[in-house]
Tab-separated table of C-alpha atoms and ligand atoms in Angstrom:
chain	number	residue	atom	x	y	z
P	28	UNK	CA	116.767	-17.555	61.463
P	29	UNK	CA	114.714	-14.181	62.613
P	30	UNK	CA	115.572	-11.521	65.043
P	31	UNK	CA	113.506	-9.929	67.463
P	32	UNK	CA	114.539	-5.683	66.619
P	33	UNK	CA	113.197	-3.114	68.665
P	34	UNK	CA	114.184	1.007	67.451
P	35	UNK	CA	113.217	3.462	70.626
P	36	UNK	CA	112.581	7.135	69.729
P	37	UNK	CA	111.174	9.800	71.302
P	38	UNK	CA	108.492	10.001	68.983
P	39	UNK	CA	107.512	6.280	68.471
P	40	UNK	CA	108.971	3.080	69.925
P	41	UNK	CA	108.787	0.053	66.995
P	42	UNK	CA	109.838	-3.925	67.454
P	43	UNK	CA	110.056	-6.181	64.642
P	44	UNK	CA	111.352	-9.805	63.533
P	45	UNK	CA	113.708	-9.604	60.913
P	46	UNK	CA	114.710	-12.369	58.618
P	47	UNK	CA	118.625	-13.260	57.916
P	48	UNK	CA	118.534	-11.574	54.537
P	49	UNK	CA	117.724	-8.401	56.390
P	50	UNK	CA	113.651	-8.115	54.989
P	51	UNK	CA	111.460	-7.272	58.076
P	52	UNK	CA	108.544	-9.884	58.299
P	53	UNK	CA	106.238	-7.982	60.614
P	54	UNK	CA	106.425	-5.381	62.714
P	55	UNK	CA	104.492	-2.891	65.197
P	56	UNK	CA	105.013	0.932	65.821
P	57	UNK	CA	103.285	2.417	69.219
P	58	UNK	CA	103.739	6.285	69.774
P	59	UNK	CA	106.265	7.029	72.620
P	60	UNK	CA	104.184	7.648	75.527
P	61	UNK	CA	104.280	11.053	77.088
P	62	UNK	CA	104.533	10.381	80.584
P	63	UNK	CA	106.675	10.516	83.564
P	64	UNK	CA	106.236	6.990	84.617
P	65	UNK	CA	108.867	4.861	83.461
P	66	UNK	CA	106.709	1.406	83.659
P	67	UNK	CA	104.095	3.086	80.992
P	68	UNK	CA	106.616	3.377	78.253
P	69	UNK	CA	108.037	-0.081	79.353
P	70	UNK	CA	104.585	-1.762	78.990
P	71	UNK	CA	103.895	0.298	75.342
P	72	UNK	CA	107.051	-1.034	73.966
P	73	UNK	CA	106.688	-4.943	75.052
P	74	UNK	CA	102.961	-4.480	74.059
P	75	UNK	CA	104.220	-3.621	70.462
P	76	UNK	CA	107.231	-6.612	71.083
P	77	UNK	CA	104.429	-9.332	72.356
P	78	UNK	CA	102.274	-8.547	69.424
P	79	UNK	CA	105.335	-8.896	67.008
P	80	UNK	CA	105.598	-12.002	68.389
P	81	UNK	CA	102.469	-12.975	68.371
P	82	UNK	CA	101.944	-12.151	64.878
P	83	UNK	CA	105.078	-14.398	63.709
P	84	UNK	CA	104.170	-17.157	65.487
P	85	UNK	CA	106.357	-16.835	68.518
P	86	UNK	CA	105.018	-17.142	72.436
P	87	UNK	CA	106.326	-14.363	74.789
P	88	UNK	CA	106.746	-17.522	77.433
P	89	UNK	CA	108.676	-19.577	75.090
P	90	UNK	CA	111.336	-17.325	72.769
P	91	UNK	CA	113.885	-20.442	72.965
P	92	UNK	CA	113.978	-20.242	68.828
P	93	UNK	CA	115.122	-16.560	68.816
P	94	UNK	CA	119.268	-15.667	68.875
P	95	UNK	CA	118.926	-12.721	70.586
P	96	UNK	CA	117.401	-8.904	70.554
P	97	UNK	CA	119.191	-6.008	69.119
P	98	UNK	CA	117.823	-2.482	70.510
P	99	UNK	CA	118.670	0.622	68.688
P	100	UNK	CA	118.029	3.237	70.778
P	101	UNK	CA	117.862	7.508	71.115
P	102	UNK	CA	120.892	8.369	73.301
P	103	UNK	CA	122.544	9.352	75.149
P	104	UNK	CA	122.662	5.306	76.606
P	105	UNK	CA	125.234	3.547	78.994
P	106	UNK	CA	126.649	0.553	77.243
P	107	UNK	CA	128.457	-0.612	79.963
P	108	UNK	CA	125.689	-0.688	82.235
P	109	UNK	CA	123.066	-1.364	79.995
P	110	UNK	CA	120.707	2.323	80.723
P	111	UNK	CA	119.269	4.539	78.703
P	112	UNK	CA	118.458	7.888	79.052
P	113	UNK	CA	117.564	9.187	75.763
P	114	UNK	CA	116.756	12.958	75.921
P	115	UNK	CA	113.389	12.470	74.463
P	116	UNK	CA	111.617	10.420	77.047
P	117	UNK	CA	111.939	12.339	80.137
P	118	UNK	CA	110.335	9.180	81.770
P	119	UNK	CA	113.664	6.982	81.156
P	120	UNK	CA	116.513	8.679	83.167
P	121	UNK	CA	118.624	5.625	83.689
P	122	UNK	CA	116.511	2.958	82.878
P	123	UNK	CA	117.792	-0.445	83.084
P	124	UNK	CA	116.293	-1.584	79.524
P	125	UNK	CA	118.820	-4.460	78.804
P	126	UNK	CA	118.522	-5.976	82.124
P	127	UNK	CA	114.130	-5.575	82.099
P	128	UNK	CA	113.748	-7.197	78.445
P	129	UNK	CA	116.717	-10.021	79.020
P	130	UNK	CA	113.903	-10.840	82.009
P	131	UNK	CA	111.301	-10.695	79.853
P	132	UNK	CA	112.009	-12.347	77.009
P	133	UNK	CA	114.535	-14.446	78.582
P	134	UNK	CA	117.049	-13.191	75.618
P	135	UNK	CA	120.356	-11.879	75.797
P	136	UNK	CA	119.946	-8.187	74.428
P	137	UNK	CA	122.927	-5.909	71.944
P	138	UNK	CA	121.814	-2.218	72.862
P	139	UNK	CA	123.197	0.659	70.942
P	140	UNK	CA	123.055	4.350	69.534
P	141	UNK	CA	120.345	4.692	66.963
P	142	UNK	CA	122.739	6.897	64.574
P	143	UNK	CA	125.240	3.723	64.369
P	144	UNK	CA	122.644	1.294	63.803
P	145	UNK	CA	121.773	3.658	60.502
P	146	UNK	CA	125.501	3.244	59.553
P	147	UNK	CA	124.943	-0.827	59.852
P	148	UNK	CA	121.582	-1.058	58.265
P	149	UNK	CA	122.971	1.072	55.330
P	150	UNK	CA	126.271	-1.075	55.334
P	151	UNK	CA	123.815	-4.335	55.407
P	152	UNK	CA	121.287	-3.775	53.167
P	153	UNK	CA	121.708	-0.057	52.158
P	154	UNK	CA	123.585	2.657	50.156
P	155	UNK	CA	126.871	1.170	51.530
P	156	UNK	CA	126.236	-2.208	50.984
P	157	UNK	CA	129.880	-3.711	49.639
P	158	UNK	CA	131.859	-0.715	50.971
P	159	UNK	CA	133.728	-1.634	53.961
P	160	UNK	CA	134.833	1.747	54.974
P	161	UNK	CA	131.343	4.184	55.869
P	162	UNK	CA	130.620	6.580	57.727
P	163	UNK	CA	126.631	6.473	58.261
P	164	UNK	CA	124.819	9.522	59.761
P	165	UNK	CA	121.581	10.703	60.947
P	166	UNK	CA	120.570	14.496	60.460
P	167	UNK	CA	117.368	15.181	62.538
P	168	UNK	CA	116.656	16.494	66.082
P	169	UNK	CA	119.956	16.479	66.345
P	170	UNK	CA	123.397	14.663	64.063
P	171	UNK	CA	124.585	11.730	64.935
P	172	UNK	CA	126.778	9.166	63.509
P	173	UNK	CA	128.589	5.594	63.335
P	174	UNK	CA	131.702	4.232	61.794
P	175	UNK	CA	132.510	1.161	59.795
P	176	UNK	CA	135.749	0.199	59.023
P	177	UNK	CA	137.185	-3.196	57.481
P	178	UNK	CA	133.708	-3.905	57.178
P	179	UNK	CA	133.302	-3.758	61.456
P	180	UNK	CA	131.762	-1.381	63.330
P	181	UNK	CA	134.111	0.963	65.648
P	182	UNK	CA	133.093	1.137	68.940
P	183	UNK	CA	135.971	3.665	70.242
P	184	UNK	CA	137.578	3.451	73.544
P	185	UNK	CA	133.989	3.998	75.223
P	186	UNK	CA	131.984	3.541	73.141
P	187	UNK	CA	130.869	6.580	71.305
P	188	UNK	CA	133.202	6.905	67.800
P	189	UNK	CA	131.617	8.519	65.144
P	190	UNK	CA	129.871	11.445	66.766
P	191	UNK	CA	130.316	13.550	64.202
P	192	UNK	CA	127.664	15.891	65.795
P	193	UNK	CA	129.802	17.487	68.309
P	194	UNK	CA	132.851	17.981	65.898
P	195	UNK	CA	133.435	21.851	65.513
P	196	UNK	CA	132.689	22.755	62.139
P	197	UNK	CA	133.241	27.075	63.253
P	198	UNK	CA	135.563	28.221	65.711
P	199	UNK	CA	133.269	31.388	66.326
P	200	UNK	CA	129.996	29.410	65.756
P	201	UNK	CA	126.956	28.943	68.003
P	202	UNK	CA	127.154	27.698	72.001
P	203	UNK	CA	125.980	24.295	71.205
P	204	UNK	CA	124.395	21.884	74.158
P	205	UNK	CA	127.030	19.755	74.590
P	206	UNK	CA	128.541	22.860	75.826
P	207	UNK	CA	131.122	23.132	73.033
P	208	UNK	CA	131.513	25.577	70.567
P	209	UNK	CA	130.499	25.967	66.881
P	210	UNK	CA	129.420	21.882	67.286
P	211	UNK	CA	128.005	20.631	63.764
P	212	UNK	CA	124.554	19.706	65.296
P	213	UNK	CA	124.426	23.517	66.541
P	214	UNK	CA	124.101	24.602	62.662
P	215	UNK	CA	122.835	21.792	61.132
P	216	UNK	CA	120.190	20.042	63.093
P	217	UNK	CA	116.564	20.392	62.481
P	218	UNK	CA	116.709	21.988	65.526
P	219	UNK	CA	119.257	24.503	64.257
P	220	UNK	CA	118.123	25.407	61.157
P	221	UNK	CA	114.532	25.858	62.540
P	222	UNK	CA	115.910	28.281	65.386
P	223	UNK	CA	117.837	30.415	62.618
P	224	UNK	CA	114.968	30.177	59.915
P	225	UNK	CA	112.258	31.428	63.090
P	226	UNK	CA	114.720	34.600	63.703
P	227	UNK	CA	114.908	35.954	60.098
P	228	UNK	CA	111.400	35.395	59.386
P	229	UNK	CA	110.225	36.608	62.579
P	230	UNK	CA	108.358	39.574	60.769
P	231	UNK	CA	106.203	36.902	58.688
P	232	UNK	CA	102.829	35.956	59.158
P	233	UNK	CA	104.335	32.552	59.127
P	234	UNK	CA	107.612	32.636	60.806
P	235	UNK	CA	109.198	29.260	59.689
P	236	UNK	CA	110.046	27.522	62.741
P	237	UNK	CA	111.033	24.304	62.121
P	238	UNK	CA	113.221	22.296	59.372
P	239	UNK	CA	110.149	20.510	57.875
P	240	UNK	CA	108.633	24.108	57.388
P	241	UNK	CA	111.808	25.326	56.582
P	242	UNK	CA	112.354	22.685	53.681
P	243	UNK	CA	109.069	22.852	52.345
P	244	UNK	CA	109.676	26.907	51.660
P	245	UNK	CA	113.122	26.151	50.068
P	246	UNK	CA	111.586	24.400	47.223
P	247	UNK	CA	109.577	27.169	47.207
P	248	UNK	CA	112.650	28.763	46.702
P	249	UNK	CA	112.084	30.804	49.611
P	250	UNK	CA	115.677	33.189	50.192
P	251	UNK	CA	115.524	32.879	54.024
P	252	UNK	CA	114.800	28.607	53.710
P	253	UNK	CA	117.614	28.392	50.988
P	254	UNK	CA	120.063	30.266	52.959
P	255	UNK	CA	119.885	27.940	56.013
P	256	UNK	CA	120.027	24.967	54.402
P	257	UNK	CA	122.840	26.363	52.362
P	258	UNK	CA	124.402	27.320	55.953
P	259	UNK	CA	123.745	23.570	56.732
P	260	UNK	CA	124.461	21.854	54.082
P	261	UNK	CA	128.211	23.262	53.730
P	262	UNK	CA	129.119	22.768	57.480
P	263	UNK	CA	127.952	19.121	57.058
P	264	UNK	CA	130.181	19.239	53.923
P	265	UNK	CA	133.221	20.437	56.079
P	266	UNK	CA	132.649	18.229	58.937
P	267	UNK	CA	132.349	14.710	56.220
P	268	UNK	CA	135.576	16.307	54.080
P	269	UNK	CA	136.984	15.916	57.216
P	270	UNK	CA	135.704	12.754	58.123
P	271	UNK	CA	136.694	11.157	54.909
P	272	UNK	CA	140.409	12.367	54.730
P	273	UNK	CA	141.318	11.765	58.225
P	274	UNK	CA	139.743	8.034	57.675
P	275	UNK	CA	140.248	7.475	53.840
P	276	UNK	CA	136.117	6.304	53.035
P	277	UNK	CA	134.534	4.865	50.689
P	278	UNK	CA	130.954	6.573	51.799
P	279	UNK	CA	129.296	8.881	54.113
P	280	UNK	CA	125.445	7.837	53.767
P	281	UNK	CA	122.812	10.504	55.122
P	282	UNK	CA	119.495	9.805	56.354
P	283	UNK	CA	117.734	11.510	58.779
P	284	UNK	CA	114.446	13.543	58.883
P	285	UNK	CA	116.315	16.674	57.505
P	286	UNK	CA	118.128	14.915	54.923
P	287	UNK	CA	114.437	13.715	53.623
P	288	UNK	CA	114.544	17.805	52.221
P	289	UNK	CA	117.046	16.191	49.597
P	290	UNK	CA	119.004	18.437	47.329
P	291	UNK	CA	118.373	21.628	49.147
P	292	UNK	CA	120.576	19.744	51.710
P	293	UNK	CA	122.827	18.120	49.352
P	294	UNK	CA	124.078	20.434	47.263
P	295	UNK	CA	125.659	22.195	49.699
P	296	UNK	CA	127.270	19.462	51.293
P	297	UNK	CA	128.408	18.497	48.085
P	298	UNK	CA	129.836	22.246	47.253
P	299	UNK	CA	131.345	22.249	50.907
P	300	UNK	CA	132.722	18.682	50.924
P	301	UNK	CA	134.736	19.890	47.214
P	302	UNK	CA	135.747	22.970	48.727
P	303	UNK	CA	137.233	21.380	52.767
P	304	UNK	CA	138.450	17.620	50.800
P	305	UNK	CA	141.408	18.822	48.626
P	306	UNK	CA	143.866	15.485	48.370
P	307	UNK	CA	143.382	13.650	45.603
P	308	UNK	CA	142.242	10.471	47.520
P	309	UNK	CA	139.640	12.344	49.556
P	310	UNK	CA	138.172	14.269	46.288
P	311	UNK	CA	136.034	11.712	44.141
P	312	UNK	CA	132.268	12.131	45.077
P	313	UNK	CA	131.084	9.825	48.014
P	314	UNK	CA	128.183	11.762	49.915
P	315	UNK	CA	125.000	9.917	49.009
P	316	UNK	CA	121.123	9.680	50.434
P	317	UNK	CA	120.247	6.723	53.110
P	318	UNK	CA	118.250	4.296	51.456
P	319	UNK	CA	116.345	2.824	54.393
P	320	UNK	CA	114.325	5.460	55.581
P	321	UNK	CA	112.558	4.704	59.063
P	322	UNK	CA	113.293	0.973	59.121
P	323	UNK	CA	116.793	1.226	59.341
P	324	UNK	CA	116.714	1.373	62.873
P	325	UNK	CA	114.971	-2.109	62.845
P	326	UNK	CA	117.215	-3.310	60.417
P	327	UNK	CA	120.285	-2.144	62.048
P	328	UNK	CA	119.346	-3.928	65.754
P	329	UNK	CA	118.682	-7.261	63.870
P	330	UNK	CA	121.681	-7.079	61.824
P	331	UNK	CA	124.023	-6.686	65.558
P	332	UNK	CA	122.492	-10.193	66.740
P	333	UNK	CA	122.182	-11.993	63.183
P	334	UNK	CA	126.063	-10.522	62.082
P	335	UNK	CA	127.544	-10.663	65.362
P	336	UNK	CA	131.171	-11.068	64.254
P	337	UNK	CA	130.602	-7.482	61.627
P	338	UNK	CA	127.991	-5.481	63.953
P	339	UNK	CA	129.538	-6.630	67.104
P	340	UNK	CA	133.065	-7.153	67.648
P	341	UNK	CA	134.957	-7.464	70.556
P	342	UNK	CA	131.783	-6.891	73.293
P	343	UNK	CA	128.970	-9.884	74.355
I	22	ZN	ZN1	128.237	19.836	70.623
């Protein structure tokens, strides 16, 4: 059996049939348009969908063989009503996705955050793979998350468990967009840690304005780079100590474009998570890489229509 995956981002869109075992056997990445038409992005992501299907065998027409489509998707999203609105395609305010490709493809579609299908992929065929208890995030634009437990993804009362992003990691921390207050994305997003790394070096040649600039300098062993992924790396430390007592887990994988800087990022979280998890339970070392990189946002939607009863309890 194969599933049709799709993984929207503001950067690229990508579809791809995925085999039961979780191996991708083709698959097609478009850039994101940058438009305001809605319809343009629509057509560049079933372009990249009719030539996955194309290239596995499968008509467009005629999709009978398929179970389903799982779309993991930049939020924020409505799962209730099947929109998406994810802040990085201005053209999609709203848009009706599940309802346009269950036309299309004449499939019934399983839409979610992109950060939880990174916690299923890993879970699947990842870093967690045989731990039922994980806690899977994304460090990039911004920090997101998603929540296994008993080996089942949480959904929460709406929805949206495991956005670890907005908990407050510094009661006198940065305003963050959500419009809370010391929020962990505020510190340690790419976003973040480019802003702060930009004001100190402001005086440079070469301020550093983003993380991937940022990162790149820390190796260097650049003072300014070090510090803010130091600054970083410990809130995400406090915020998973916390995590991980409160829910007793076996792993917290990250993956993410700023967890790709590696262990200019992780030791910090590793000295933060020792100092803020102090029971004995909470203590032993459980904060490890992603090991999908960018397909686990493929192999995430497949896994929530070929492992229905793990990836997709309690919804249709
Ligand atoms: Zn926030």
């Amino acid at each position: 059996m194969r599933a049709l995956a799709i993984d929207i981002g503001g950067t690229k869109l990508g579809a791809a049939l995925v085999t039961a075992l979780g191996e991708i056997a083709c698959s097609q990445r478009v850039p994101t348009p940058a438009t305001d038409d809605p319809e343009v992005v629509f057509d560049a992501l079933t372009g990249a969908v009719d030539d996955v299907l194309h290239a596995g065998g499968i008509d467009p027409d005629q999709t009978g063989e398929l179970p389903g489509v799982g779309v993991a998707t930049a939020g924020p999203l409505d799962a209730r009503a099947g929109t998406v609105s994810p802040v990085n395609i201005g053209a999609w305010r709203g848009f009706p996705l599940r309802e346009r490709l269950s036309e299309r493809y004449g499939l019934p579609v399983r839409m979610f955050g992109d950060a939880v299908s990174v916690a299923v992929a890993e879970h699947w065929r990842g870093a967690a793979r045989g731990r039922p208890n994980v806690l899977g995030m994304v460090v990039s634009t911004g920090v997101g998350g998603g929540l296994i437990l008993g080996d089942t993804v949480v959904p929460g009362t709406t929805g949206n468990a495991g956005h670890i992003g907005h908990v407050s990691v510094d009661p006198v921390g940065p305003d963050c967009t959500c419009g809370g207050t010391g929020c962990l994305e505020a510190i340690a997003s790419g976003t973040a840690i480019g802003v702060w790394t930009a004001e100190r070096t402001a005086d440079r040649a070469e301020p550093l304005r983003t993380a991937a600039a940022a990162a790149q300098a820390a190796w260097a062993g650049d003072p300014v780079a070090l510090a803010a992924f130091r600054r970083a790396g410990e809130a995400i430390g406090m915020a998973v100590a916390g995590a991980v007592t409160l829910l007793d887990l076996d792993v917290v994988v990250i993956g993410g474009g700023v967890a790709a800087a590696g262990a200019v990022l992780f030791e910090p979280i590793a000295d933060g998570y020792a100092r803020f998890a102090a029971l004995e339970f909470a203590a032993l070392p459980r904060v490890v890489p992603a090991a999908l990189g960018g397909d686990a946002g493929l192999v995430g939607a497949a896994a929530v229509v070929l492992q229905p009863q793990s990836y997709w309890p309690h919804r249709n």
